[in-house]
Amino acid sequence: MPLKIRKTILREPFIFDTIGNHWEQPPVYRPKGYPLYHYLQTETGCGVVDIQQKQYTLNEGEGILIAPFTPHSYSGKTKQWITSFITFTGIIESTIPQILGNHKAIFINKEPGIAIGKLICDMTDRYENPSIEANSFSIDCYKLLMHFMDNVNFNNLLNEPLYQKYVLPVIKEIETSYASEITVQKLSQQVYVTPQYLSRLFSKFLGCSVYKYLTNYRINKAKELLLTHQRMEIQQISQLVGFLDTSHFIAMFKKFTGITPLDFRKLN
């Protein structure tokens, strides 16, 4: 039952505080919640999690991310309940609620849960000397957060015809063409609606305009490059994520994150 506790000085943007797998999960009751974001996933068996008068059943491969200070409890539904888990911290942990849409709980179904479980297992196995691999673990934690973000409201949206017909194709186009010179006008033309109508649909289903979604996606890609390519120039990163003007990129990065790209890099 491996349990790893971070021993390094906190310097990374995102990093785990504790991580473990193959854990024989005992019942837990936290009336005041846990102070950090906490993810729990079933490896074998089955468990039940109660959060804010709502009950979630975690079958094999399924998991749940719980926001800090959210009252909750969980216990095994089968005789033996084996879990994986991770808790998050970091210098810019205050941005996590914005990334995850301020949800108090995010349920993860089996398909994405398998990918998350593999990443947690790999991190647990690699944990030898965190002072050497802190940067690597920070990148892995960021990848986990992106998995959680991708699953926010995803299952409910798949049942919405308007989302399927207009919003989803635009999201896929953004994911493949964000580095090129795409505009809201061009994106709306691809699904044969006006930019205004497309933005209304984005606001309805995702809580933001098309422009904000596109910009946020580019900023997130820039964060990945800042973390993984320490020597890459800010101007080059700006171009790689679709910003033709570096000054505009820096201004938008600060608007969305509260810090400049250079400050973000220095935190790591």
CSV table of C-alpha atoms in Angstrom, one decimal:
chain,number,residue,atom,x,y,z
A,1,MET,CA,0.0,0.0,0.0
A,2,PRO,CA,2.4,2.8,-1.2
A,3,LEU,CA,1.8,6.2,0.3
A,4,LYS,CA,4.0,9.1,-0.8
A,5,ILE,CA,4.2,12.4,1.0
A,6,ARG,CA,5.8,15.4,-0.7
A,7,LYS,CA,9.0,16.4,1.1
A,8,THR,CA,10.3,19.2,-1.1
A,9,ILE,CA,10.0,22.9,-0.4
A,10,LEU,CA,6.9,24.2,-2.3
A,11,ARG,CA,8.2,25.9,-5.5
A,12,GLU,CA,6.1,24.3,-8.2
A,13,PRO,CA,2.9,25.8,-9.8
A,14,PHE,CA,1.1,22.5,-9.2
A,15,ILE,CA,2.3,19.5,-7.2
A,16,PHE,CA,0.9,16.6,-5.2
A,17,ASP,CA,0.9,16.8,-1.4
A,18,THR,CA,0.2,13.1,-1.0
A,19,ILE,CA,-0.2,10.3,-3.5
A,20,GLY,CA,-0.8,6.6,-3.2
A,21,ASN,CA,-2.3,3.5,-4.8
A,22,HIS,CA,-3.3,-0.1,-3.9
A,23,TRP,CA,-4.8,1.3,-0.7
A,24,GLU,CA,-7.2,-0.7,1.3
A,25,GLN,CA,-9.6,2.1,1.9
A,26,PRO,CA,-11.1,2.5,5.4
A,27,PRO,CA,-14.3,4.5,5.9
A,28,VAL,CA,-13.7,8.3,6.0
A,29,TYR,CA,-15.9,11.0,7.6
A,30,ARG,CA,-14.9,14.6,7.1
A,31,PRO,CA,-17.6,17.0,8.2
A,32,LYS,CA,-15.4,20.0,7.4
A,33,GLY,CA,-13.9,18.6,4.3
A,34,TYR,CA,-10.2,18.3,3.4
A,35,PRO,CA,-8.0,21.4,3.0
A,36,LEU,CA,-6.7,20.5,-0.5
A,37,TYR,CA,-8.2,19.2,-3.7
A,38,HIS,CA,-8.5,15.4,-3.2
A,39,TYR,CA,-9.0,12.8,-5.9
A,40,LEU,CA,-10.2,9.2,-5.0
A,41,GLN,CA,-10.5,6.4,-7.5
A,42,THR,CA,-11.5,2.7,-7.2
A,43,GLU,CA,-9.0,0.1,-8.3
A,44,THR,CA,-11.0,-2.9,-7.2
A,45,GLY,CA,-14.3,-3.3,-5.4
A,46,CYS,CA,-16.8,-0.6,-5.0
A,47,GLY,CA,-17.3,2.4,-2.7
A,48,VAL,CA,-19.9,5.1,-2.0
A,49,VAL,CA,-19.1,8.8,-1.6
A,50,ASP,CA,-21.5,11.3,0.0
A,51,ILE,CA,-21.0,14.9,-0.9
A,52,GLN,CA,-23.5,17.7,-0.2
A,53,GLN,CA,-26.5,15.4,0.1
A,54,LYS,CA,-25.6,13.6,-3.1
A,55,GLN,CA,-24.3,10.1,-3.3
A,56,TYR,CA,-21.8,8.8,-5.9
A,57,THR,CA,-21.0,5.1,-6.4
A,58,LEU,CA,-17.4,4.5,-7.5
A,59,ASN,CA,-17.1,1.2,-9.4
A,60,GLU,CA,-13.8,-0.1,-10.8
A,61,GLY,CA,-11.9,2.6,-12.7
A,62,GLU,CA,-14.3,5.4,-11.6
A,63,GLY,CA,-13.2,8.3,-9.4
A,64,ILE,CA,-14.2,11.6,-7.9
A,65,LEU,CA,-12.4,14.9,-7.3
A,66,ILE,CA,-13.5,16.8,-4.2
A,67,ALA,CA,-12.9,20.6,-3.7
A,68,PRO,CA,-11.2,21.8,-0.5
A,69,PHE,CA,-13.3,22.2,2.6
A,70,THR,CA,-16.3,20.4,1.0
A,71,PRO,CA,-17.9,18.1,3.7
A,72,HIS,CA,-17.9,14.5,2.6
A,73,SER,CA,-17.7,10.9,3.7
A,74,TYR,CA,-17.0,7.6,1.9
A,75,SER,CA,-16.9,3.9,2.7
A,76,GLY,CA,-16.7,0.6,0.9
A,77,LYS,CA,-19.7,-1.0,-0.6
A,78,THR,CA,-17.9,-4.3,-1.1
A,79,LYS,CA,-16.0,-6.3,1.5
A,80,GLN,CA,-12.7,-5.0,0.2
A,81,TRP,CA,-12.3,-1.6,-1.5
A,82,ILE,CA,-8.9,-0.8,-3.0
A,83,THR,CA,-8.3,2.8,-4.1
A,84,SER,CA,-5.8,5.2,-5.6
A,85,PHE,CA,-5.7,8.8,-4.5
A,86,ILE,CA,-3.9,12.1,-4.8
A,87,THR,CA,-4.1,15.5,-3.2
A,88,PHE,CA,-3.0,18.7,-4.9
A,89,THR,CA,-1.2,21.9,-3.8
A,90,GLY,CA,1.1,24.4,-5.5
A,91,ILE,CA,2.2,28.0,-5.5
A,92,ILE,CA,-0.7,28.9,-7.8
A,93,GLU,CA,-3.3,26.4,-6.3
A,94,SER,CA,-5.7,29.4,-6.1
A,95,THR,CA,-6.2,29.1,-9.9
A,96,ILE,CA,-7.5,25.5,-9.7
A,97,PRO,CA,-11.1,26.4,-9.0
A,98,GLN,CA,-11.1,28.6,-12.1
A,99,ILE,CA,-9.6,25.8,-14.2
A,100,LEU,CA,-12.3,23.4,-12.9
A,101,GLY,CA,-15.3,25.7,-13.1
A,102,ASN,CA,-15.6,26.1,-9.3
A,103,HIS,CA,-17.3,22.6,-9.0
A,104,LYS,CA,-17.3,21.1,-5.6
A,105,ALA,CA,-17.2,17.6,-7.0
A,106,ILE,CA,-16.3,16.2,-10.4
A,107,PHE,CA,-17.2,12.5,-11.1
A,108,ILE,CA,-14.8,10.7,-13.5
A,109,ASN,CA,-16.2,7.7,-15.4
A,110,LYS,CA,-14.2,4.6,-16.3
A,111,GLU,CA,-12.7,5.6,-19.6
A,112,PRO,CA,-10.9,8.8,-18.5
A,113,GLY,CA,-10.4,7.1,-15.1
A,114,ILE,CA,-8.2,4.5,-16.6
A,115,ALA,CA,-5.8,7.2,-18.0
A,116,ILE,CA,-5.8,9.0,-14.6
A,117,GLY,CA,-5.2,5.8,-12.7
A,118,LYS,CA,-2.2,5.0,-15.0
A,119,LEU,CA,-0.7,8.4,-14.4
A,120,ILE,CA,-1.1,8.1,-10.6
A,121,CYS,CA,0.4,4.6,-10.7
A,122,ASP,CA,3.4,5.9,-12.7
A,123,MET,CA,3.9,8.8,-10.4
A,124,THR,CA,3.8,6.6,-7.4
A,125,ASP,CA,6.3,4.1,-8.9
A,126,ARG,CA,8.7,6.9,-9.9
A,127,TYR,CA,8.7,8.6,-6.6
A,128,GLU,CA,12.3,8.1,-5.3
A,129,ASN,CA,13.9,11.5,-4.9
A,130,PRO,CA,11.3,14.3,-5.4
A,131,SER,CA,13.9,17.0,-5.1
A,132,ILE,CA,15.4,15.8,-8.4
A,133,GLU,CA,12.1,15.1,-10.2
A,134,ALA,CA,9.9,17.9,-8.8
A,135,ASN,CA,9.5,19.5,-12.3
A,136,SER,CA,8.4,16.2,-13.8
A,137,PHE,CA,5.8,15.6,-11.0
A,138,SER,CA,4.5,19.2,-11.5
A,139,ILE,CA,3.9,18.5,-15.2
A,140,ASP,CA,2.1,15.3,-14.3
A,141,CYS,CA,-0.1,17.1,-11.8
A,142,TYR,CA,-1.0,19.6,-14.5
A,143,LYS,CA,-1.9,16.8,-16.9
A,144,LEU,CA,-4.2,15.4,-14.2
A,145,LEU,CA,-5.9,18.7,-13.8
A,146,MET,CA,-6.5,18.8,-17.6
A,147,HIS,CA,-8.2,15.4,-17.4
A,148,PHE,CA,-10.5,16.7,-14.7
A,149,MET,CA,-11.3,19.9,-16.7
A,150,ASP,CA,-12.1,17.8,-19.7
A,151,ASN,CA,-14.7,15.9,-17.8
A,152,VAL,CA,-16.6,18.8,-16.2
A,153,ASN,CA,-20.2,18.4,-17.3
A,154,PHE,CA,-19.1,16.3,-20.3
A,155,ASN,CA,-21.5,13.5,-19.8
A,156,ASN,CA,-24.5,15.8,-19.6
A,157,LEU,CA,-23.5,17.8,-22.6
A,158,LEU,CA,-23.4,14.7,-24.8
A,159,ASN,CA,-27.1,14.5,-24.5
A,160,GLU,CA,-27.7,18.0,-25.7
A,161,PRO,CA,-28.5,18.1,-29.5
A,162,LEU,CA,-27.4,21.8,-29.9
A,163,TYR,CA,-24.1,21.1,-28.2
A,164,GLN,CA,-23.5,18.1,-30.4
A,165,LYS,CA,-24.4,19.9,-33.6
A,166,TYR,CA,-22.7,23.3,-33.1
A,167,VAL,CA,-20.5,23.5,-30.0
A,168,LEU,CA,-18.6,20.2,-30.1
A,169,PRO,CA,-17.4,20.6,-33.8
A,170,VAL,CA,-16.1,24.0,-32.9
A,171,ILE,CA,-14.3,22.7,-29.8
A,172,LYS,CA,-12.6,20.0,-31.9
A,173,GLU,CA,-11.6,22.6,-34.5
A,174,ILE,CA,-10.1,24.8,-31.7
A,175,GLU,CA,-8.2,21.8,-30.3
A,176,THR,CA,-6.6,21.0,-33.7
A,177,SER,CA,-6.2,24.5,-35.1
A,178,TYR,CA,-5.5,26.7,-32.1
A,179,ALA,CA,-2.0,27.5,-33.3
A,180,SER,CA,-3.3,28.9,-36.6
A,181,GLU,CA,-5.0,32.2,-37.3
A,182,ILE,CA,-8.6,31.3,-36.5
A,183,THR,CA,-11.3,33.7,-35.5
A,184,VAL,CA,-14.8,33.4,-34.1
A,185,GLN,CA,-16.1,34.4,-37.5
A,186,LYS,CA,-14.4,31.5,-39.2
A,187,LEU,CA,-15.4,29.1,-36.5
A,188,SER,CA,-19.1,30.1,-36.8
A,189,GLN,CA,-19.0,29.8,-40.6
A,190,GLN,CA,-17.9,26.1,-40.3
A,191,VAL,CA,-21.1,25.2,-38.5
A,192,TYR,CA,-23.3,27.6,-40.5
A,193,VAL,CA,-24.5,30.0,-37.7
A,194,THR,CA,-23.7,33.6,-36.8
A,195,PRO,CA,-20.9,34.4,-34.4
A,196,GLN,CA,-23.5,35.8,-32.0
A,197,TYR,CA,-25.6,32.6,-31.9
A,198,LEU,CA,-22.5,30.4,-31.5
A,199,SER,CA,-21.3,32.5,-28.6
A,200,ARG,CA,-24.8,32.3,-27.0
A,201,LEU,CA,-24.5,28.5,-27.2
A,202,PHE,CA,-21.1,28.5,-25.7
A,203,SER,CA,-22.3,30.6,-22.9
A,204,LYS,CA,-25.3,28.3,-22.3
A,205,PHE,CA,-23.3,25.1,-22.2
A,206,LEU,CA,-19.8,26.1,-21.1
A,207,GLY,CA,-20.3,29.4,-19.3
A,208,CYS,CA,-18.1,31.5,-21.6
A,209,SER,CA,-18.0,33.0,-25.1
A,210,VAL,CA,-16.3,31.3,-28.1
A,211,TYR,CA,-13.5,33.9,-27.9
A,212,LYS,CA,-12.9,33.3,-24.2
A,213,TYR,CA,-12.9,29.5,-24.7
A,214,LEU,CA,-10.4,29.8,-27.6
A,215,THR,CA,-8.1,32.2,-25.6
A,216,ASN,CA,-8.3,30.0,-22.5
A,217,TYR,CA,-7.3,26.9,-24.6
A,218,ARG,CA,-4.4,28.8,-26.0
A,219,ILE,CA,-3.3,30.0,-22.6
A,220,ASN,CA,-3.4,26.4,-21.2
A,221,LYS,CA,-1.3,25.2,-24.1
A,222,ALA,CA,1.2,28.0,-23.4
A,223,LYS,CA,1.4,26.9,-19.7
A,224,GLU,CA,2.3,23.4,-20.9
A,225,LEU,CA,5.1,24.8,-23.1
A,226,LEU,CA,6.3,27.1,-20.3
A,227,LEU,CA,6.6,24.0,-18.0
A,228,THR,CA,8.1,21.6,-20.5
A,229,HIS,CA,10.4,23.9,-22.5
A,230,GLN,CA,12.2,26.1,-20.0
A,231,ARG,CA,14.6,27.6,-22.6
A,232,MET,CA,12.0,28.4,-25.2
A,233,GLU,CA,11.5,32.1,-25.8
A,234,ILE,CA,8.2,33.7,-24.8
A,235,GLN,CA,7.8,35.1,-28.3
A,236,GLN,CA,8.1,31.6,-29.8
A,237,ILE,CA,5.6,30.2,-27.3
A,238,SER,CA,3.3,33.0,-28.2
A,239,GLN,CA,3.4,32.1,-31.9
A,240,LEU,CA,3.1,28.4,-31.3
A,241,VAL,CA,-0.2,28.8,-29.4
A,242,GLY,CA,-1.7,31.2,-32.0
A,243,PHE,CA,-0.8,34.7,-30.8
A,244,LEU,CA,0.8,36.8,-33.5
A,245,ASP,CA,1.6,39.6,-31.2
A,246,THR,CA,3.7,38.8,-28.1
A,247,SER,CA,2.5,41.8,-26.2
A,248,HIS,CA,-1.1,40.8,-26.6
A,249,PHE,CA,-0.2,37.2,-25.6
A,250,ILE,CA,1.5,38.5,-22.4
A,251,ALA,CA,-1.5,40.7,-21.6
A,252,MET,CA,-4.0,37.9,-22.1
A,253,PHE,CA,-1.9,35.5,-20.1
A,254,LYS,CA,-1.9,37.9,-17.2
A,255,LYS,CA,-5.6,38.5,-17.5
A,256,PHE,CA,-6.4,34.8,-17.4
A,257,THR,CA,-3.9,33.7,-14.8
A,258,GLY,CA,-3.1,36.8,-12.7
A,259,ILE,CA,0.7,36.6,-13.6
A,260,THR,CA,2.9,37.0,-16.6
A,261,PRO,CA,4.3,34.1,-18.6
A,262,LEU,CA,7.8,34.9,-17.2
A,263,ASP,CA,6.5,34.9,-13.6
A,264,PHE,CA,4.7,31.6,-14.3
A,265,ARG,CA,8.0,30.1,-15.5
A,266,LYS,CA,9.9,31.5,-12.4
A,267,LEU,CA,7.5,29.7,-10.1
A,268,ASN,CA,8.6,26.4,-11.4
